[in-house]
C-alpha cells in the first residue's frame, strides 16, 4: 500500500509514511519490545518490496518502533491511541525514521544537514502526522472509546 | 550467577533487542552488493512494479480527460512542426549529400510510460513499463520531447529502473552548447549542478546545456537544461553552475528509451580497430 498508493498523494516529492502510523499504533498498543521487532519486520518487507537498499528501512524503522515504545503505558493505551499525543508521537518517530533512512541510503558523503533535517525529515513526518490527525478526527466514535 | 544474568537480561531486554536488531540491519546493509540479494530485490521490484502499474492505470482513468485535451493541442502544434521539419529534413539531406556526411542521428526509439515515480528507497528513480522483453538494457538513455530524463540501470522482463538526473548518484557529462565547455552534471542539495568549474570557463546564464561528446553513456547533444545561476566559491577560483532542467520531472509521464548502449557501440568500434 505504501509503495502503490502513496505516490498519488505525494506533494512536491514529499510523501507520507503510512507504515510509521501503523508502527506507532503497534508500539503504543503492545509495548516497546513488540514495537521494536515490528519495526524490524515492517522495515524488512519495505526494503524487499521497494527494491531499495536492504537494511536501511530495517534500521530506521526498528529505531522508530523502539522510540514509539517509550510512550507505551499499559494504563493509558486507549488515551495514547485516541488523543492528539498519538499525532505528536507519529511526528517525532516519523522525523527520526526519515532522518536515519535518508542518511543510510544517501550515497553522497557531503550531507547537507539543514536539507536533511527539514526537507527530508520534518516535512515528510509532518505530512504523515497530518494523515494520522485525519485518522484521529474521523475515527469511528465507538472504536475511539473502546 | 545465572539468576543475576537473567535479571539483567530481563531489565535491559528492550535495549538488548534494539541493539541486536540494529546490528542485524547494519550487517544486511553491508551485504547489499551481493548478487543473490540483488536477484531477490530485482524479483521483488518486478512484483511491486506490477502493482504500481495497476494503480497507475486506475489513476490514469481520472486524469485521462485533461491529458487528451492537452495531447490534442500538442498534436496540432506538432503537426505544424513536423511539416516544417520535413522541409528542413529534405534540405538537410541535400546538404549532407553535398558534403558527404553520414546521418548519425537515427536512434531506434521505444515509447514507454512511467509506472512509478516514487521509490522511497531510491529517490530520483522511475520505473518504466518496458523491460528485457522489449529489448531495454542497462545504460540505455531515456528521453522525452524536452530532453534527457535519465539512464536505465536495472531491468526485469517487463519493467526497468531509470536513474533520472535528479538521482543523488547521477553523474552525466554535459557541454555548454554555445561555448563547447564540458563539465560533469550531478544532483546535490536539490539542484542540478556542474561543480568545481574554473571561473575562467565560459558558462553564461541562459546557455543551453546538452549531453557531451565525451559521455560514454548517453549520445551527444541531447538537451539537458539551461544555466540558471553561477555560484562562485569563496576562493574565487571555482564556480558551481546551477542548471535548470528542461524536463519537468514532476509531470513527466510518457517518455522514450533510446535503444542504444553507447559504451557497447564504442567498445565494438575499438575492438574492430584493434583487429585491423
mmCIF file of C-alpha atoms in Angstrom:
data_model
loop_
_atom_site.group_PDB
_atom_site.id
_atom_site.type_symbol
_atom_site.label_atom_id
_atom_site.label_comp_id
_atom_site.label_asym_id
_atom_site.label_seq_id
_atom_site.Cartn_x
_atom_site.Cartn_y
_atom_site.Cartn_z
ATOM 1 C CA UNK A 1 0.000 0.000 0.000
ATOM 2 C CA UNK A 2 2.855 2.351 0.904
ATOM 3 C CA UNK A 3 4.578 1.710 -2.420
ATOM 4 C CA UNK A 4 1.431 1.663 -4.557
ATOM 5 C CA UNK A 5 -0.946 4.331 -3.217
ATOM 6 C CA UNK A 6 1.350 6.878 -1.629
ATOM 7 C CA UNK A 7 2.848 8.057 -4.961
ATOM 8 C CA UNK A 8 -0.559 9.547 -5.806
ATOM 9 C CA UNK A 9 -0.685 11.713 -2.681
ATOM 10 C CA UNK A 10 2.892 12.915 -2.970
ATOM 11 C CA UNK A 11 3.279 16.693 -2.829
ATOM 12 C CA UNK A 12 6.474 18.151 -4.282
ATOM 13 C CA UNK A 13 8.344 14.924 -3.662
ATOM 14 C CA UNK A 14 7.202 14.797 -0.030
ATOM 15 C CA UNK A 15 5.257 11.685 0.802
ATOM 16 C CA UNK A 16 3.627 10.379 3.970
ATOM 17 C CA UNK A 17 4.824 7.180 5.569
ATOM 18 C CA UNK A 18 1.712 5.163 6.376
ATOM 19 C CA UNK A 19 3.846 2.393 7.830
ATOM 20 C CA UNK A 20 5.047 4.704 10.602
ATOM 21 C CA UNK A 21 1.447 5.345 11.669
ATOM 22 C CA UNK A 22 0.886 1.603 11.832
ATOM 23 C CA UNK A 23 4.165 1.064 13.663
ATOM 24 C CA UNK A 24 3.429 3.756 16.274
ATOM 25 C CA UNK A 25 -0.016 2.237 16.726
ATOM 26 C CA UNK A 26 1.526 -1.212 17.356
ATOM 27 C CA UNK A 27 4.136 0.170 19.755
ATOM 28 C CA UNK A 28 1.583 2.103 21.786
ATOM 29 C CA UNK A 29 -0.739 -0.875 21.896
ATOM 30 C CA UNK A 30 1.643 -3.753 22.548
ATOM 31 C CA UNK A 31 4.762 -2.229 24.068
ATOM 32 C CA UNK A 32 8.357 -1.358 23.316
ATOM 33 C CA UNK A 33 9.794 -4.789 22.507
ATOM 34 C CA UNK A 34 6.870 -5.601 20.236
ATOM 35 C CA UNK A 35 7.222 -2.193 18.573
ATOM 36 C CA UNK A 36 10.964 -2.662 18.040
ATOM 37 C CA UNK A 37 10.531 -6.121 16.495
ATOM 38 C CA UNK A 38 7.567 -4.897 14.408
ATOM 39 C CA UNK A 39 9.694 -2.020 13.117
ATOM 40 C CA UNK A 40 12.364 -4.500 12.084
ATOM 41 C CA UNK A 41 9.874 -6.771 10.286
ATOM 42 C CA UNK A 42 7.997 -3.887 8.606
ATOM 43 C CA UNK A 43 11.314 -2.353 7.535
ATOM 44 C CA UNK A 44 12.474 -5.678 6.107
ATOM 45 C CA UNK A 45 9.374 -6.071 3.939
ATOM 46 C CA UNK A 46 9.517 -2.413 2.925
ATOM 47 C CA UNK A 47 13.136 -2.829 1.781
ATOM 48 C CA UNK A 48 12.333 -6.036 -0.076
ATOM 49 C CA UNK A 49 9.258 -4.699 -1.863
ATOM 50 C CA UNK A 50 10.634 -1.325 -2.861
ATOM 51 C CA UNK A 51 13.784 -2.783 -4.397
ATOM 52 C CA UNK A 52 15.974 -0.373 -2.491
ATOM 53 C CA UNK A 53 18.892 -0.739 -0.144
ATOM 54 C CA UNK A 54 18.158 -3.738 2.046
ATOM 55 C CA UNK A 55 18.697 -2.921 5.714
ATOM 56 C CA UNK A 56 18.086 0.835 5.589
ATOM 57 C CA UNK A 57 14.382 0.774 6.472
ATOM 58 C CA UNK A 58 15.014 -2.151 8.804
ATOM 59 C CA UNK A 59 17.387 0.049 10.792
ATOM 60 C CA UNK A 60 15.322 3.248 10.783
ATOM 61 C CA UNK A 61 12.003 1.574 11.495
ATOM 62 C CA UNK A 62 13.468 -0.544 14.305
ATOM 63 C CA UNK A 63 14.662 2.692 15.881
ATOM 64 C CA UNK A 64 11.286 4.372 15.302
ATOM 65 C CA UNK A 65 9.408 1.419 16.819
ATOM 66 C CA UNK A 66 11.696 1.462 19.846
ATOM 67 C CA UNK A 67 11.234 5.226 20.314
ATOM 68 C CA UNK A 68 7.454 4.977 19.994
ATOM 69 C CA UNK A 69 7.544 2.222 22.609
ATOM 70 C CA UNK A 70 8.822 4.731 25.171
ATOM 71 C CA UNK A 71 5.346 6.239 25.200
ATOM 72 C CA UNK A 72 3.692 2.894 25.915
ATOM 73 C CA UNK A 73 1.736 2.868 29.133
ATOM 74 C CA UNK A 74 -0.406 -0.133 29.985
ATOM 75 C CA UNK A 75 -2.929 2.017 31.829
ATOM 76 C CA UNK A 76 -3.218 4.664 29.118
ATOM 77 C CA UNK A 77 -3.309 2.611 25.927
ATOM 78 C CA UNK A 78 -6.650 3.969 24.710
ATOM 79 C CA UNK A 79 -5.820 7.520 25.717
ATOM 80 C CA UNK A 80 -2.494 7.418 23.856
ATOM 81 C CA UNK A 81 -4.075 5.953 20.755
ATOM 82 C CA UNK A 82 -7.040 8.291 20.575
ATOM 83 C CA UNK A 83 -5.607 11.616 21.675
ATOM 84 C CA UNK A 84 -3.504 14.175 19.853
ATOM 85 C CA UNK A 85 -0.486 12.739 21.643
ATOM 86 C CA UNK A 86 -0.613 9.992 19.026
ATOM 87 C CA UNK A 87 -0.105 12.615 16.302
ATOM 88 C CA UNK A 88 2.879 14.074 18.150
ATOM 89 C CA UNK A 89 4.450 10.644 18.594
ATOM 90 C CA UNK A 90 3.939 9.967 14.863
ATOM 91 C CA UNK A 91 5.608 13.297 14.079
ATOM 92 C CA UNK A 92 8.603 12.569 16.290
ATOM 93 C CA UNK A 93 9.065 8.952 15.228
ATOM 94 C CA UNK A 94 8.425 9.838 11.566
ATOM 95 C CA UNK A 95 11.139 12.501 11.640
ATOM 96 C CA UNK A 96 13.576 10.129 13.312
ATOM 97 C CA UNK A 97 12.791 7.347 10.840
ATOM 98 C CA UNK A 98 13.121 9.609 7.786
ATOM 99 C CA UNK A 99 16.361 11.142 9.011
ATOM 100 C CA UNK A 100 18.137 7.828 9.646
ATOM 101 C CA UNK A 101 16.716 6.344 6.472
ATOM 102 C CA UNK A 102 17.990 9.232 4.352
ATOM 103 C CA UNK A 103 21.415 9.087 5.982
ATOM 104 C CA UNK A 104 21.681 5.363 5.275
ATOM 105 C CA UNK A 105 20.530 5.479 1.659
ATOM 106 C CA UNK A 106 22.461 8.626 0.814
ATOM 107 C CA UNK A 107 25.465 7.811 -1.334
ATOM 108 C CA UNK A 108 26.631 11.369 -1.088
ATOM 109 C CA UNK A 109 29.296 11.833 1.551
ATOM 110 C CA UNK A 110 28.630 15.554 1.887
ATOM 111 C CA UNK A 111 25.248 15.523 3.623
ATOM 112 C CA UNK A 112 23.520 18.866 3.835
ATOM 113 C CA UNK A 113 22.073 18.757 7.343
ATOM 114 C CA UNK A 114 19.537 21.614 7.070
ATOM 115 C CA UNK A 115 18.085 19.944 3.934
ATOM 116 C CA UNK A 116 18.269 16.516 5.546
ATOM 117 C CA UNK A 117 16.639 17.716 8.734
ATOM 118 C CA UNK A 118 13.956 19.972 7.300
ATOM 119 C CA UNK A 119 13.035 18.716 3.827
ATOM 120 C CA UNK A 120 13.740 15.030 4.262
ATOM 121 C CA UNK A 121 12.811 14.538 7.914
ATOM 122 C CA UNK A 122 10.442 17.159 9.305
ATOM 123 C CA UNK A 123 8.313 17.718 6.194
ATOM 124 C CA UNK A 124 7.539 14.038 5.460
ATOM 125 C CA UNK A 125 6.948 13.476 9.183
ATOM 126 C CA UNK A 126 4.577 16.464 9.321
ATOM 127 C CA UNK A 127 2.700 15.129 6.308
ATOM 128 C CA UNK A 128 2.479 11.695 7.946
ATOM 129 C CA UNK A 129 1.221 13.226 11.201
ATOM 130 C CA UNK A 130 -1.454 15.159 9.267
ATOM 131 C CA UNK A 131 -2.679 11.839 7.870
ATOM 132 C CA UNK A 132 -2.708 10.401 11.393
ATOM 133 C CA UNK A 133 -4.570 13.511 12.583
ATOM 134 C CA UNK A 134 -7.251 12.867 9.960
ATOM 135 C CA UNK A 135 -7.465 9.323 11.307
ATOM 136 C CA UNK A 136 -7.849 10.597 14.905
ATOM 137 C CA UNK A 137 -10.558 13.123 13.937
ATOM 138 C CA UNK A 138 -12.642 10.872 11.718
ATOM 139 C CA UNK A 139 -12.125 7.647 13.616
ATOM 140 C CA UNK A 140 -15.465 5.915 14.374
ATOM 141 C CA UNK A 141 -16.513 7.021 17.863
ATOM 142 C CA UNK A 142 -17.239 3.512 19.080
ATOM 143 C CA UNK A 143 -13.735 2.380 18.193
ATOM 144 C CA UNK A 144 -12.240 5.520 19.665
ATOM 145 C CA UNK A 145 -13.743 4.865 23.080
ATOM 146 C CA UNK A 146 -13.451 1.085 23.040
ATOM 147 C CA UNK B 1 25.131 -16.228 38.576
ATOM 148 C CA UNK B 2 22.515 -17.409 36.126
ATOM 149 C CA UNK B 3 19.834 -15.625 38.134
ATOM 150 C CA UNK B 4 21.747 -12.333 38.118
ATOM 151 C CA UNK B 5 22.318 -12.629 34.372
ATOM 152 C CA UNK B 6 18.655 -13.396 33.846
ATOM 153 C CA UNK B 7 17.620 -10.414 35.978
ATOM 154 C CA UNK B 8 19.899 -8.159 33.947
ATOM 155 C CA UNK B 9 18.554 -9.544 30.690
ATOM 156 C CA UNK B 10 15.031 -9.015 31.931
ATOM 157 C CA UNK B 11 15.609 -5.419 32.954
ATOM 158 C CA UNK B 12 17.508 -4.482 29.775
ATOM 159 C CA UNK B 13 15.633 -6.665 27.289
ATOM 160 C CA UNK B 14 14.331 -3.660 25.300
ATOM 161 C CA UNK B 15 17.872 -2.395 24.743
ATOM 162 C CA UNK B 16 19.251 -5.854 24.004
ATOM 163 C CA UNK B 17 16.536 -6.448 21.379
ATOM 164 C CA UNK B 18 17.162 -2.997 19.896
ATOM 165 C CA UNK B 19 20.934 -3.417 19.664
ATOM 166 C CA UNK B 20 20.574 -6.921 18.230
ATOM 167 C CA UNK B 21 18.117 -5.837 15.536
ATOM 168 C CA UNK B 22 20.116 -2.720 14.655
ATOM 169 C CA UNK B 23 23.237 -4.852 14.294
ATOM 170 C CA UNK B 24 21.411 -7.289 12.000
ATOM 171 C CA UNK B 25 20.188 -4.326 9.917
ATOM 172 C CA UNK B 26 23.724 -2.973 9.579
ATOM 173 C CA UNK B 27 25.087 -6.406 8.626
ATOM 174 C CA UNK B 28 22.352 -6.757 5.978
ATOM 175 C CA UNK B 29 23.224 -3.258 4.722
ATOM 176 C CA UNK B 30 26.806 -4.336 4.139
ATOM 177 C CA UNK B 31 25.634 -7.296 2.005
ATOM 178 C CA UNK B 32 23.741 -5.106 -0.449
ATOM 179 C CA UNK B 33 26.134 -5.725 -3.341
ATOM 180 C CA UNK B 34 25.725 -9.496 -3.006
ATOM 181 C CA UNK B 35 24.456 -10.990 -6.301
ATOM 182 C CA UNK B 36 21.906 -13.284 -4.621
ATOM 183 C CA UNK B 37 20.461 -10.331 -2.756
ATOM 184 C CA UNK B 38 20.351 -8.304 -5.969
ATOM 185 C CA UNK B 39 18.342 -11.090 -7.610
ATOM 186 C CA UNK B 40 15.834 -11.145 -4.735
ATOM 187 C CA UNK B 41 15.474 -7.358 -4.937
ATOM 188 C CA UNK B 42 15.011 -7.437 -8.705
ATOM 189 C CA UNK B 43 12.305 -10.082 -8.306
ATOM 190 C CA UNK B 44 10.548 -8.093 -5.568
ATOM 191 C CA UNK B 45 10.818 -4.875 -7.531
ATOM 192 C CA UNK B 46 9.250 -6.582 -10.554
ATOM 193 C CA UNK B 47 6.265 -7.560 -8.406
ATOM 194 C CA UNK B 48 5.885 -4.073 -6.955
ATOM 195 C CA UNK B 49 6.120 -2.597 -10.445
ATOM 196 C CA UNK B 50 3.142 -4.748 -11.474
ATOM 197 C CA UNK B 51 1.094 -3.387 -8.538
ATOM 198 C CA UNK B 52 2.258 0.137 -9.340
ATOM 199 C CA UNK B 53 1.232 -0.213 -12.979
ATOM 200 C CA UNK B 54 -2.267 -1.333 -11.899
ATOM 201 C CA UNK B 55 -2.691 1.690 -9.623
ATOM 202 C CA UNK B 56 -1.150 3.932 -12.252
ATOM 203 C CA UNK B 57 -3.702 2.793 -14.827
ATOM 204 C CA UNK B 58 -6.545 3.405 -12.340
ATOM 205 C CA UNK B 59 -5.209 6.883 -11.728
ATOM 206 C CA UNK B 60 -4.964 7.446 -15.471
ATOM 207 C CA UNK B 61 -8.727 6.930 -15.789
ATOM 208 C CA UNK B 62 -9.252 10.148 -13.829
ATOM 209 C CA UNK B 63 -6.528 12.194 -15.443
ATOM 210 C CA UNK B 64 -7.172 10.967 -18.971
ATOM 211 C CA UNK B 65 -9.669 13.696 -19.940
ATOM 212 C CA UNK B 66 -7.217 16.518 -19.318
ATOM 213 C CA UNK B 67 -4.458 14.505 -20.873
ATOM 214 C CA UNK B 68 -6.459 14.007 -24.095
ATOM 215 C CA UNK B 69 -7.161 17.729 -24.352
ATOM 216 C CA UNK B 70 -3.522 18.581 -23.882
ATOM 217 C CA UNK B 71 -2.433 15.908 -26.332
ATOM 218 C CA UNK B 72 -4.891 17.147 -28.968
ATOM 219 C CA UNK B 73 -3.401 20.619 -28.689
ATOM 220 C CA UNK B 74 0.107 19.223 -28.724
ATOM 221 C CA UNK B 75 -0.792 17.097 -31.716
ATOM 222 C CA UNK B 76 -1.882 20.150 -33.695
ATOM 223 C CA UNK B 77 1.277 22.026 -32.762
ATOM 224 C CA UNK B 78 3.435 19.022 -33.601
ATOM 225 C CA UNK B 79 1.736 18.583 -36.954
ATOM 226 C CA UNK B 80 2.796 22.114 -37.863
ATOM 227 C CA UNK B 81 6.298 21.456 -36.590
ATOM 228 C CA UNK B 82 6.522 18.167 -38.488
ATOM 229 C CA UNK B 83 5.700 19.951 -41.723
ATOM 230 C CA UNK B 84 8.493 22.402 -41.074
ATOM 231 C CA UNK B 85 10.903 19.679 -40.030
ATOM 232 C CA UNK B 86 10.081 17.680 -43.142
ATOM 233 C CA UNK B 87 11.179 20.610 -45.225
ATOM 234 C CA UNK B 88 14.305 21.003 -43.101
ATOM 235 C CA UNK B 89 14.925 17.265 -43.393
ATOM 236 C CA UNK B 90 14.861 17.351 -47.171
ATOM 237 C CA UNK B 91 17.137 20.373 -47.163
ATOM 238 C CA UNK B 92 19.406 18.697 -44.608
ATOM 239 C CA UNK B 93 19.724 15.522 -46.681
ATOM 240 C CA UNK B 94 20.618 17.535 -49.727
ATOM 241 C CA UNK B 95 23.261 19.463 -47.788
ATOM 242 C CA UNK B 96 24.657 16.289 -46.221
ATOM 243 C CA UNK B 97 24.844 14.670 -49.608
ATOM 244 C CA UNK B 98 26.724 17.733 -50.772
ATOM 245 C CA UNK B 99 29.349 17.497 -48.042
ATOM 246 C CA UNK B 100 29.332 13.683 -47.921
ATOM 247 C CA UNK B 101 28.275 13.240 -44.269
ATOM 248 C CA UNK B 102 26.531 10.170 -42.895
ATOM 249 C CA UNK B 103 23.391 10.749 -40.823
ATOM 250 C CA UNK B 104 24.154 9.531 -37.309
ATOM 251 C CA UNK B 105 21.084 10.733 -35.502
ATOM 252 C CA UNK B 106 18.695 7.882 -36.297
ATOM 253 C CA UNK B 107 18.448 6.056 -32.981
ATOM 254 C CA UNK B 108 15.803 3.376 -32.515
ATOM 255 C CA UNK B 109 13.251 4.737 -30.063
ATOM 256 C CA UNK B 110 10.867 2.793 -27.817
ATOM 257 C CA UNK B 111 7.946 4.792 -26.369
ATOM 258 C CA UNK B 112 7.310 3.882 -22.715
ATOM 259 C CA UNK B 113 5.186 5.035 -19.781
ATOM 260 C CA UNK B 114 6.387 5.756 -16.273
ATOM 261 C CA UNK B 115 4.503 3.494 -13.857
ATOM 262 C CA UNK B 116 6.063 4.784 -10.661
ATOM 263 C CA UNK B 117 7.991 7.882 -9.800
ATOM 264 C CA UNK B 118 8.289 7.356 -6.110
ATOM 265 C CA UNK B 119 10.518 4.610 -4.935
ATOM 266 C CA UNK B 120 11.155 5.777 -1.374
ATOM 267 C CA UNK B 121 14.345 3.814 -1.089
ATOM 268 C CA UNK B 122 15.690 5.193 -4.345
ATOM 269 C CA UNK B 123 14.951 8.890 -4.677
ATOM 270 C CA UNK B 124 15.264 10.157 -8.229
ATOM 271 C CA UNK B 125 14.484 6.783 -9.804
ATOM 272 C CA UNK B 126 11.498 5.960 -12.029
ATOM 273 C CA UNK B 127 10.030 2.631 -13.069
ATOM 274 C CA UNK B 128 9.014 2.304 -16.738
ATOM 275 C CA UNK B 129 6.695 -0.256 -18.293
ATOM 276 C CA UNK B 130 9.235 -1.861 -20.604
ATOM 277 C CA UNK B 131 11.980 -4.342 -19.851
ATOM 278 C CA UNK B 132 14.102 -7.093 -21.302
ATOM 279 C CA UNK B 133 11.219 -8.405 -23.431
ATOM 280 C CA UNK B 134 11.056 -5.083 -25.281
ATOM 281 C CA UNK B 135 14.832 -5.009 -25.671
ATOM 282 C CA UNK B 136 15.519 -2.478 -22.927
ATOM 283 C CA UNK B 137 19.001 -2.896 -21.492
ATOM 284 C CA UNK B 138 21.127 -1.311 -18.811
ATOM 285 C CA UNK B 139 22.694 2.070 -19.724
ATOM 286 C CA UNK B 140 20.104 2.968 -22.373
ATOM 287 C CA UNK B 141 19.211 6.668 -22.210
ATOM 288 C CA UNK B 142 15.622 7.728 -21.533
ATOM 289 C CA UNK B 143 14.350 10.960 -23.068
ATOM 290 C CA UNK B 144 11.165 12.852 -23.811
ATOM 291 C CA UNK B 145 10.325 15.657 -26.213
ATOM 292 C CA UNK B 146 12.087 18.177 -23.969
ATOM 293 C CA UNK B 147 15.327 16.405 -23.265
ATOM 294 C CA UNK B 148 17.214 13.849 -21.228
ATOM 295 C CA UNK B 149 15.390 12.161 -18.346
ATOM 296 C CA UNK B 150 17.931 9.589 -17.257
ATOM 297 C CA UNK B 151 19.533 6.221 -17.861
ATOM 298 C CA UNK B 152 18.246 2.663 -17.412
ATOM 299 C CA UNK B 153 20.029 0.996 -14.509
ATOM 300 C CA UNK B 154 18.160 -2.216 -13.838
ATOM 301 C CA UNK B 155 15.790 -4.362 -15.891
ATOM 302 C CA UNK B 156 13.354 -7.201 -15.336
ATOM 303 C CA UNK B 157 11.304 -8.948 -18.029
ATOM 304 C CA UNK B 158 8.606 -6.257 -18.177
ATOM 305 C CA UNK B 159 9.943 -3.268 -16.258
ATOM 306 C CA UNK B 160 13.060 -1.177 -15.865
ATOM 307 C CA UNK B 161 14.536 1.193 -13.311
ATOM 308 C CA UNK B 162 15.534 4.595 -14.663
ATOM 309 C CA UNK B 163 18.104 6.665 -12.796
ATOM 310 C CA UNK B 164 16.997 10.215 -13.535
ATOM 311 C CA UNK B 165 19.083 13.362 -13.497
ATOM 312 C CA UNK B 166 17.533 14.042 -10.089
ATOM 313 C CA UNK B 167 19.100 10.987 -8.509
ATOM 314 C CA UNK B 168 21.817 11.796 -5.949
ATOM 315 C CA UNK B 169 24.178 9.308 -7.606
ATOM 316 C CA UNK B 170 23.600 10.531 -11.160
ATOM 317 C CA UNK B 171 26.641 11.927 -12.961
ATOM 318 C CA UNK B 172 26.353 12.937 -16.630
ATOM 319 C CA UNK B 173 28.982 14.519 -18.854
ATOM 320 C CA UNK B 174 27.499 17.699 -20.321
ATOM 321 C CA UNK B 175 28.553 20.551 -22.547
ATOM 322 C CA UNK B 176 27.676 24.215 -22.884
ATOM 323 C CA UNK B 177 26.176 24.306 -26.375
ATOM 324 C CA UNK B 178 27.362 27.858 -27.048
ATOM 325 C CA UNK B 179 30.934 27.718 -25.774
ATOM 326 C CA UNK B 180 31.544 23.969 -26.039
ATOM 327 C CA UNK B 181 32.913 23.769 -22.476
ATOM 328 C CA UNK B 182 32.452 20.372 -20.806
ATOM 329 C CA UNK B 183 31.521 19.542 -17.220
ATOM 330 C CA UNK B 184 30.004 16.847 -15.029
ATOM 331 C CA UNK B 185 26.387 17.374 -14.041
ATOM 332 C CA UNK B 186 25.253 15.978 -10.709
ATOM 333 C CA UNK B 187 22.293 16.407 -8.377
ATOM 334 C CA UNK B 188 23.138 17.878 -4.992
ATOM 335 C CA UNK B 189 21.146 19.808 -2.420
ATOM 336 C CA UNK B 190 18.038 19.512 -4.568
ATOM 337 C CA UNK B 191 19.575 21.163 -7.615
ATOM 338 C CA UNK B 192 21.412 20.160 -10.743
ATOM 339 C CA UNK B 193 24.989 21.383 -10.510
ATOM 340 C CA UNK B 194 28.101 21.382 -12.634
ATOM 341 C CA UNK B 195 30.528 21.532 -9.757
ATOM 342 C CA UNK B 196 34.012 22.968 -9.413
ATOM 343 C CA UNK B 197 34.235 24.615 -12.808
ATOM 344 C CA UNK B 198 37.181 27.024 -13.108
ATOM 345 C CA UNK B 199 35.840 30.608 -13.174
ATOM 346 C CA UNK B 200 37.664 31.173 -16.457
ATOM 347 C CA UNK B 201 35.422 28.627 -18.196
ATOM 348 C CA UNK B 202 32.796 30.263 -20.371
ATOM 349 C CA UNK B 203 29.381 29.458 -18.879
ATOM 350 C CA UNK B 204 26.735 32.180 -19.127
ATOM 351 C CA UNK B 205 23.316 32.375 -17.532
ATOM 352 C CA UNK B 206 20.760 31.210 -20.116
ATOM 353 C CA UNK B 207 23.194 28.975 -22.005
ATOM 354 C CA UNK B 208 21.776 25.654 -23.197
ATOM 355 C CA UNK B 209 23.364 22.595 -21.608
ATOM 356 C CA UNK B 210 23.409 19.420 -23.685
ATOM 357 C CA UNK B 211 24.982 15.992 -23.273
ATOM 358 C CA UNK B 212 28.655 15.945 -24.068
ATOM 359 C CA UNK B 213 30.613 14.198 -26.784
ATOM 360 C CA UNK B 214 32.845 12.755 -24.070
ATOM 361 C CA UNK B 215 29.958 10.954 -22.375
ATOM 362 C CA UNK B 216 30.289 7.187 -22.544
ATOM 363 C CA UNK B 217 26.667 6.653 -21.502
ATOM 364 C CA UNK B 218 24.435 8.995 -23.471
ATOM 365 C CA UNK B 219 24.658 10.144 -27.070
ATOM 366 C CA UNK B 220 25.828 13.720 -27.589
ATOM 367 C CA UNK B 221 23.676 16.844 -27.944
ATOM 368 C CA UNK B 222 20.568 15.698 -26.082
ATOM 369 C CA UNK B 223 19.147 18.809 -24.377
ATOM 370 C CA UNK B 224 19.508 18.805 -20.599
ATOM 371 C CA UNK B 225 18.691 22.301 -19.359
ATOM 372 C CA UNK B 226 19.606 25.963 -19.071
ATOM 373 C CA UNK B 227 22.257 27.626 -16.940
ATOM 374 C CA UNK B 228 20.244 29.258 -14.166
ATOM 375 C CA UNK B 229 22.857 30.549 -11.780
ATOM 376 C CA UNK B 230 26.575 30.731 -11.104
ATOM 377 C CA UNK B 231 27.836 30.307 -7.560
ATOM 378 C CA UNK B 232 31.444 31.414 -7.195
ATOM 379 C CA UNK B 233 33.324 29.775 -4.299
ATOM 380 C CA UNK B 234 34.957 31.785 -1.502
ATOM 381 C CA UNK B 235 38.392 31.483 -3.073
ATOM 382 C CA UNK B 236 37.008 32.834 -6.341
ATOM 383 C CA UNK B 237 38.771 30.177 -8.370
ATOM 384 C CA UNK B 238 35.954 27.709 -8.857
ATOM 385 C CA UNK B 239 32.295 28.068 -9.774
ATOM 386 C CA UNK B 240 29.272 25.842 -9.283
ATOM 387 C CA UNK B 241 26.903 26.141 -12.245
ATOM 388 C CA UNK B 242 23.250 25.577 -11.405
ATOM 389 C CA UNK B 243 21.282 24.058 -14.281
ATOM 390 C CA UNK B 244 17.508 24.257 -14.619
ATOM 391 C CA UNK B 245 16.333 21.072 -16.383
ATOM 392 C CA UNK B 246 14.165 21.175 -19.499
ATOM 393 C CA UNK B 247 12.234 18.115 -18.352
ATOM 394 C CA UNK B 248 9.529 18.674 -15.774
ATOM 395 C CA UNK B 249 10.237 15.641 -13.616
ATOM 396 C CA UNK B 250 7.066 16.157 -11.569
ATOM 397 C CA UNK B 251 4.743 16.000 -14.576
ATOM 398 C CA UNK B 252 6.517 13.705 -16.994
ATOM 399 C CA UNK B 253 4.550 10.530 -17.681
ATOM 400 C CA UNK B 254 5.345 9.401 -21.210
ATOM 401 C CA UNK B 255 8.882 9.088 -22.420
ATOM 402 C CA UNK B 256 11.065 7.065 -24.788
ATOM 403 C CA UNK B 257 14.025 4.750 -24.447
ATOM 404 C CA UNK B 258 16.851 5.259 -26.947
ATOM 405 C CA UNK B 259 17.688 1.682 -27.771
ATOM 406 C CA UNK B 260 21.413 2.111 -27.892
ATOM 407 C CA UNK B 261 24.111 1.329 -25.392
ATOM 408 C CA UNK B 262 26.756 3.831 -26.296
ATOM 409 C CA UNK B 263 29.627 2.254 -24.433
ATOM 410 C CA UNK B 264 28.893 -1.072 -26.137
ATOM 411 C CA UNK B 265 28.996 0.564 -29.547
ATOM 412 C CA UNK B 266 32.244 2.294 -28.686
ATOM 413 C CA UNK B 267 33.723 -0.943 -27.372
ATOM 414 C CA UNK B 268 32.819 -2.764 -30.581
ATOM 415 C CA UNK B 269 34.364 0.026 -32.601
ATOM 416 C CA UNK B 270 37.538 -0.061 -30.552
ATOM 417 C CA UNK B 271 37.722 -3.857 -30.873
ATOM 418 C CA UNK B 272 37.336 -3.616 -34.650
ATOM 419 C CA UNK B 273 40.134 -1.068 -34.760
ATOM 420 C CA UNK B 274 42.364 -3.349 -32.714
ATOM 421 C CA UNK B 275 41.681 -6.276 -35.045
ATOM 422 C CA UNK B 276 42.730 -4.305 -38.127
#
